[in-house]
């Protein structure tokens, strides 16, 4: 799959595409329905399928001081879109120039950039300066500019609409399985492994330390996790998400210990999926007490990860 710049014309083989258009942060069941419809139409009409997304998220542009809220990075979305059958990912850089475009100007850019033959969105999609455009606006502009516009209804689970907001609520409450049910996969943090003070190694638990970056902060605590190495290998483990209250100074990290693994992970980009929440962070009076609790956490994580969901 090709990653394409929303400010430049896409290559000729991908022009005339059916475009799934939205933020798609999280790429949950609702997002998958939109992209799935675009891919199905593209295949039926013999056209390429493109997923158009925005980076950074518009909320980050309009609310630069908002706490971190991302559920996926651009790289993660690219892999997810490819797995869903898209031929390309069109990335619109959301900046002051894009924010000033009227609904019509943005629709014109979509046609100029991708030569879109059809656009598929969710029913709540808005666009253009001041969010002046909605799905009805898009359909009207499509009639004028030569593309069809189709809307996919919201997806519900357990009587509630599937949304990124619901997923964030699950994660902030320490319910990664609840989030996974809406995402159709565990929430995963991808980042480069950094060097640390090697305190875990001294305790018999060498950890891979990763920054949380722009990701939403899930509830701090201890998790059963599953890591994916760059070569595709999967590693079960236990991780601490938080500030390590037993150590000074407090540093916010994702620290993962992988079972039955030895090797140098420094400088590699790992993806660590949060599977189960074990307990909150705690401060211990001694390293012996901390190590004893880590032994219990590791045993519990092994048990949970060996049990089918």
XYZ file of C-alpha atoms in Angstrom:
309
model
C 0.000 0.000 0.000
C 1.237 3.496 -0.836
C 1.271 6.411 1.600
C 0.257 9.542 -0.279
C 0.553 13.259 0.526
C -2.787 15.041 0.512
C -1.092 18.129 -0.884
C 0.082 16.417 -4.079
C -1.627 14.594 -6.910
C -1.732 10.844 -6.393
C -0.042 8.604 -8.989
C -2.090 7.846 -12.089
C -2.776 4.179 -11.184
C -4.560 5.330 -7.994
C -6.602 8.152 -9.520
C -10.319 7.683 -9.910
C -10.434 5.932 -6.561
C -13.250 5.296 -4.136
C -12.110 7.242 -1.085
C -13.005 6.460 2.521
C -12.751 9.824 4.262
C -12.435 10.461 8.007
C -10.061 10.714 10.946
C -10.269 6.980 11.689
C -8.336 7.301 14.946
C -8.570 3.891 16.528
C -9.949 2.270 13.362
C -12.729 0.680 15.391
C -15.794 -1.251 14.196
C -17.497 1.893 12.915
C -14.426 3.030 10.985
C -13.974 -0.459 9.605
C -17.528 -0.358 8.249
C -16.784 2.861 6.338
C -13.513 1.593 4.894
C -15.047 -1.811 4.175
C -17.812 -0.192 2.136
C -15.298 1.895 0.162
C -13.148 -1.163 -0.570
C -16.197 -3.216 -1.632
C -17.364 -0.474 -3.997
C -13.883 -0.062 -5.422
C -13.583 -3.766 -6.132
C -17.052 -3.901 -7.696
C -16.273 -0.951 -9.975
C -12.718 -1.969 -10.800
C -11.258 1.087 -9.097
C -8.529 1.597 -6.505
C -9.512 2.098 -2.864
C -7.922 4.905 -0.854
C -8.352 5.801 2.805
C -7.950 9.524 3.445
C -7.058 10.595 6.960
C -5.731 13.665 8.766
C -2.485 14.138 10.660
C -2.204 15.657 13.147
C -5.738 15.064 14.361
C -7.826 18.265 13.881
C -8.493 18.358 17.628
C -4.766 18.708 18.243
C -4.666 21.713 15.898
C -7.648 23.473 17.475
C -6.844 22.427 21.064
C -3.036 22.257 21.216
C -3.032 22.049 25.021
C -5.466 19.114 25.202
C -4.144 16.022 27.016
C -2.855 13.220 24.768
C -5.747 11.278 23.232
C -4.476 9.328 20.222
C -5.388 5.658 19.860
C -3.147 4.991 16.848
C -0.122 6.454 15.154
C -0.045 7.113 11.431
C 2.153 4.048 10.943
C -0.331 1.860 12.799
C -3.211 3.211 10.731
C -1.305 2.510 7.546
C -0.933 -1.159 8.492
C -4.573 -1.410 9.535
C -5.829 0.206 6.328
C -3.669 -2.106 4.242
C -5.041 -5.147 6.075
C -8.558 -3.870 5.331
C -7.816 -3.938 1.597
C -6.943 -0.310 0.815
C -4.515 0.390 -2.010
C -3.359 3.729 -0.615
C -3.481 6.008 2.429
C -3.928 9.684 1.609
C -2.702 11.894 4.450
C -3.965 15.457 4.680
C -1.641 17.501 6.889
C -4.000 19.420 9.147
C -2.584 22.915 9.509
C -3.809 26.507 9.330
C -4.032 26.358 5.532
C -6.253 23.281 5.569
C -8.341 24.668 8.430
C -9.142 27.775 6.356
C -10.533 25.823 3.394
C -14.253 26.071 2.855
C -16.226 22.861 2.405
C -16.235 23.403 -1.353
C -12.512 24.128 -1.479
C -11.743 20.938 0.434
C -13.977 18.893 -1.880
C -12.208 20.461 -4.870
C -8.844 19.532 -3.349
C -10.030 15.955 -2.904
C -10.945 15.804 -6.583
C -7.748 17.531 -7.705
C -5.554 15.356 -5.501
C -7.116 11.936 -5.941
C -9.488 12.346 -8.847
C -12.032 10.772 -6.511
C -14.862 8.958 -8.272
C -16.649 8.278 -5.011
C -16.365 9.273 -1.356
C -17.599 7.185 1.583
C -17.901 8.692 5.079
C -19.560 8.048 8.392
C -22.902 9.738 8.991
C -21.423 12.245 11.455
C -18.613 13.455 9.174
C -18.082 17.238 9.041
C -15.537 19.233 7.078
C -14.562 22.711 5.938
C -13.908 25.942 7.796
C -15.934 26.056 10.986
C -17.161 22.517 10.222
C -19.628 24.097 7.812
C -19.973 20.968 5.674
C -21.787 17.741 6.548
C -22.721 14.622 4.597
C -25.554 16.436 2.811
C -23.110 19.159 1.781
C -20.687 16.534 0.527
C -23.390 14.859 -1.558
C -24.335 18.187 -3.112
C -20.736 19.047 -3.921
C -20.216 15.582 -5.354
C -23.032 16.190 -7.812
C -21.345 19.405 -8.921
C -17.764 18.129 -8.984
C -18.333 14.666 -10.435
C -18.087 12.192 -7.557
C -20.674 10.143 -5.720
C -21.030 10.484 -1.963
C -22.175 7.629 0.261
C -22.761 7.521 3.993
C -22.360 4.503 6.263
C -24.451 4.429 9.420
C -23.016 4.125 12.907
C -22.275 0.678 14.316
C -23.761 -0.239 17.686
C -22.657 -2.791 20.258
C -24.561 -3.589 23.435
C -27.078 -0.904 22.553
C -24.481 1.869 22.307
C -22.770 3.479 19.335
C -19.170 2.365 18.857
C -16.942 5.439 19.120
C -13.385 6.446 19.889
C -14.724 8.236 22.970
C -16.108 4.968 24.364
C -12.791 3.256 23.714
C -10.923 6.000 25.560
C -13.297 5.667 28.494
C -12.609 1.932 28.709
C -8.848 2.500 28.652
C -8.911 5.268 31.239
C -10.987 3.000 33.473
C -8.448 0.160 33.225
C -10.638 -1.996 30.976
C -8.469 -2.957 27.985
C -10.722 -5.882 27.068
C -13.700 -3.536 26.822
C -11.683 -1.324 24.487
C -10.554 -4.345 22.463
C -14.148 -5.437 21.882
C -14.823 -2.132 20.087
C -11.468 -1.986 18.313
C -11.595 -5.693 17.286
C -8.019 -5.947 18.586
C -6.140 -4.877 21.741
C -5.076 -1.261 22.152
C -1.364 -1.179 21.369
C 1.412 1.345 21.927
C 4.243 1.445 19.390
C 7.480 3.247 20.205
C 11.236 2.895 20.200
C 12.869 1.123 23.129
C 15.065 3.525 25.104
C 17.933 2.929 27.469
C 17.212 3.375 31.169
C 18.767 3.071 34.596
C 18.644 -0.754 34.330
C 16.819 -0.985 37.656
C 14.646 -3.795 36.351
C 17.701 -5.830 35.431
C 18.958 -5.527 39.003
C 15.633 -6.950 40.207
C 15.694 -9.826 37.749
C 13.126 -8.158 35.491
C 14.925 -6.440 32.592
C 12.423 -4.155 30.906
C 11.945 -2.539 27.518
C 11.270 1.125 28.258
C 9.084 3.148 25.894
C 7.682 6.673 25.930
C 3.925 7.112 25.576
C 4.235 10.058 23.189
C 0.897 11.351 21.923
C -1.049 8.231 22.890
C -3.984 8.424 25.244
C -2.847 7.637 28.777
C -4.582 4.452 29.868
C -5.138 3.945 33.575
C -1.766 3.735 35.287
C -0.943 0.321 36.604
C 0.286 -3.165 35.841
C -0.901 -4.987 32.722
C -0.585 -8.360 31.089
C 0.765 -7.491 27.638
C 1.721 -8.988 24.326
C 4.605 -7.436 22.414
C 5.312 -7.613 18.701
C 8.921 -7.364 17.547
C 9.884 -5.794 14.213
C 10.362 -9.301 12.778
C 6.791 -10.230 13.724
C 7.566 -12.395 16.752
C 5.048 -12.177 19.574
C 6.162 -12.061 23.204
C 3.946 -12.418 26.272
C 4.826 -10.311 29.251
C 3.881 -7.975 32.054
C 4.214 -4.190 31.972
C 3.979 -1.085 34.112
C 2.274 1.972 32.645
C 2.858 5.033 34.773
C 5.433 6.922 36.777
C 7.051 4.139 38.893
C 6.231 5.506 42.368
C 8.906 3.344 44.027
C 11.661 5.198 42.180
C 12.840 8.802 41.977
C 12.503 10.863 39.956
C 9.062 9.893 38.633
C 9.252 9.231 34.888
C 6.236 8.333 32.797
C 7.004 5.159 30.851
C 5.651 1.934 29.483
C 8.047 -0.668 30.937
C 7.560 -4.192 29.603
C 9.149 -7.415 30.817
C 8.790 -10.264 28.333
C 8.735 -13.854 29.516
C 11.316 -16.357 28.283
C 13.128 -13.756 26.182
C 16.693 -12.547 26.208
C 18.122 -10.116 23.728
C 18.915 -6.482 23.057
C 15.846 -4.462 22.125
C 17.401 -0.989 22.430
C 16.648 1.201 19.434
C 14.005 -1.153 18.058
C 10.386 -0.140 17.596
C 8.051 -2.463 19.471
C 4.277 -2.593 19.579
C 2.964 -3.521 23.012
C -0.700 -4.501 23.311
C -2.466 -4.099 26.654
C -4.453 -7.297 27.287
C -5.544 -7.269 30.943
C -5.311 -4.820 33.825
C -3.826 -6.419 36.940
C -3.604 -3.708 39.576
C -2.846 -0.007 40.180
C 0.691 1.270 40.642
C 1.920 1.151 44.216
C 4.900 2.347 46.226
C 6.826 -0.342 48.121
C 8.919 0.076 51.264
C 11.722 -2.174 50.035
C 13.086 -3.728 46.874
C 12.351 -7.168 48.327
C 8.673 -6.277 48.681
C 8.632 -4.876 45.151
C 10.267 -7.991 43.742
C 7.808 -10.258 45.549
C 4.896 -8.314 44.060
C 6.492 -8.446 40.600
C 6.731 -12.221 40.931
C 3.009 -12.351 41.662
C 2.212 -9.997 38.777
C 4.244 -12.066 36.331
C 2.563 -15.292 37.432
C -0.877 -13.729 37.100
C -0.054 -12.302 33.668
C 1.187 -15.684 32.432
C -2.066 -17.251 33.610
C -4.272 -14.630 31.919
C -2.346 -14.684 28.656
C -2.554 -18.475 28.493
C -6.335 -18.391 28.910
C -8.404 -17.774 25.768
C -10.478 -14.594 25.919
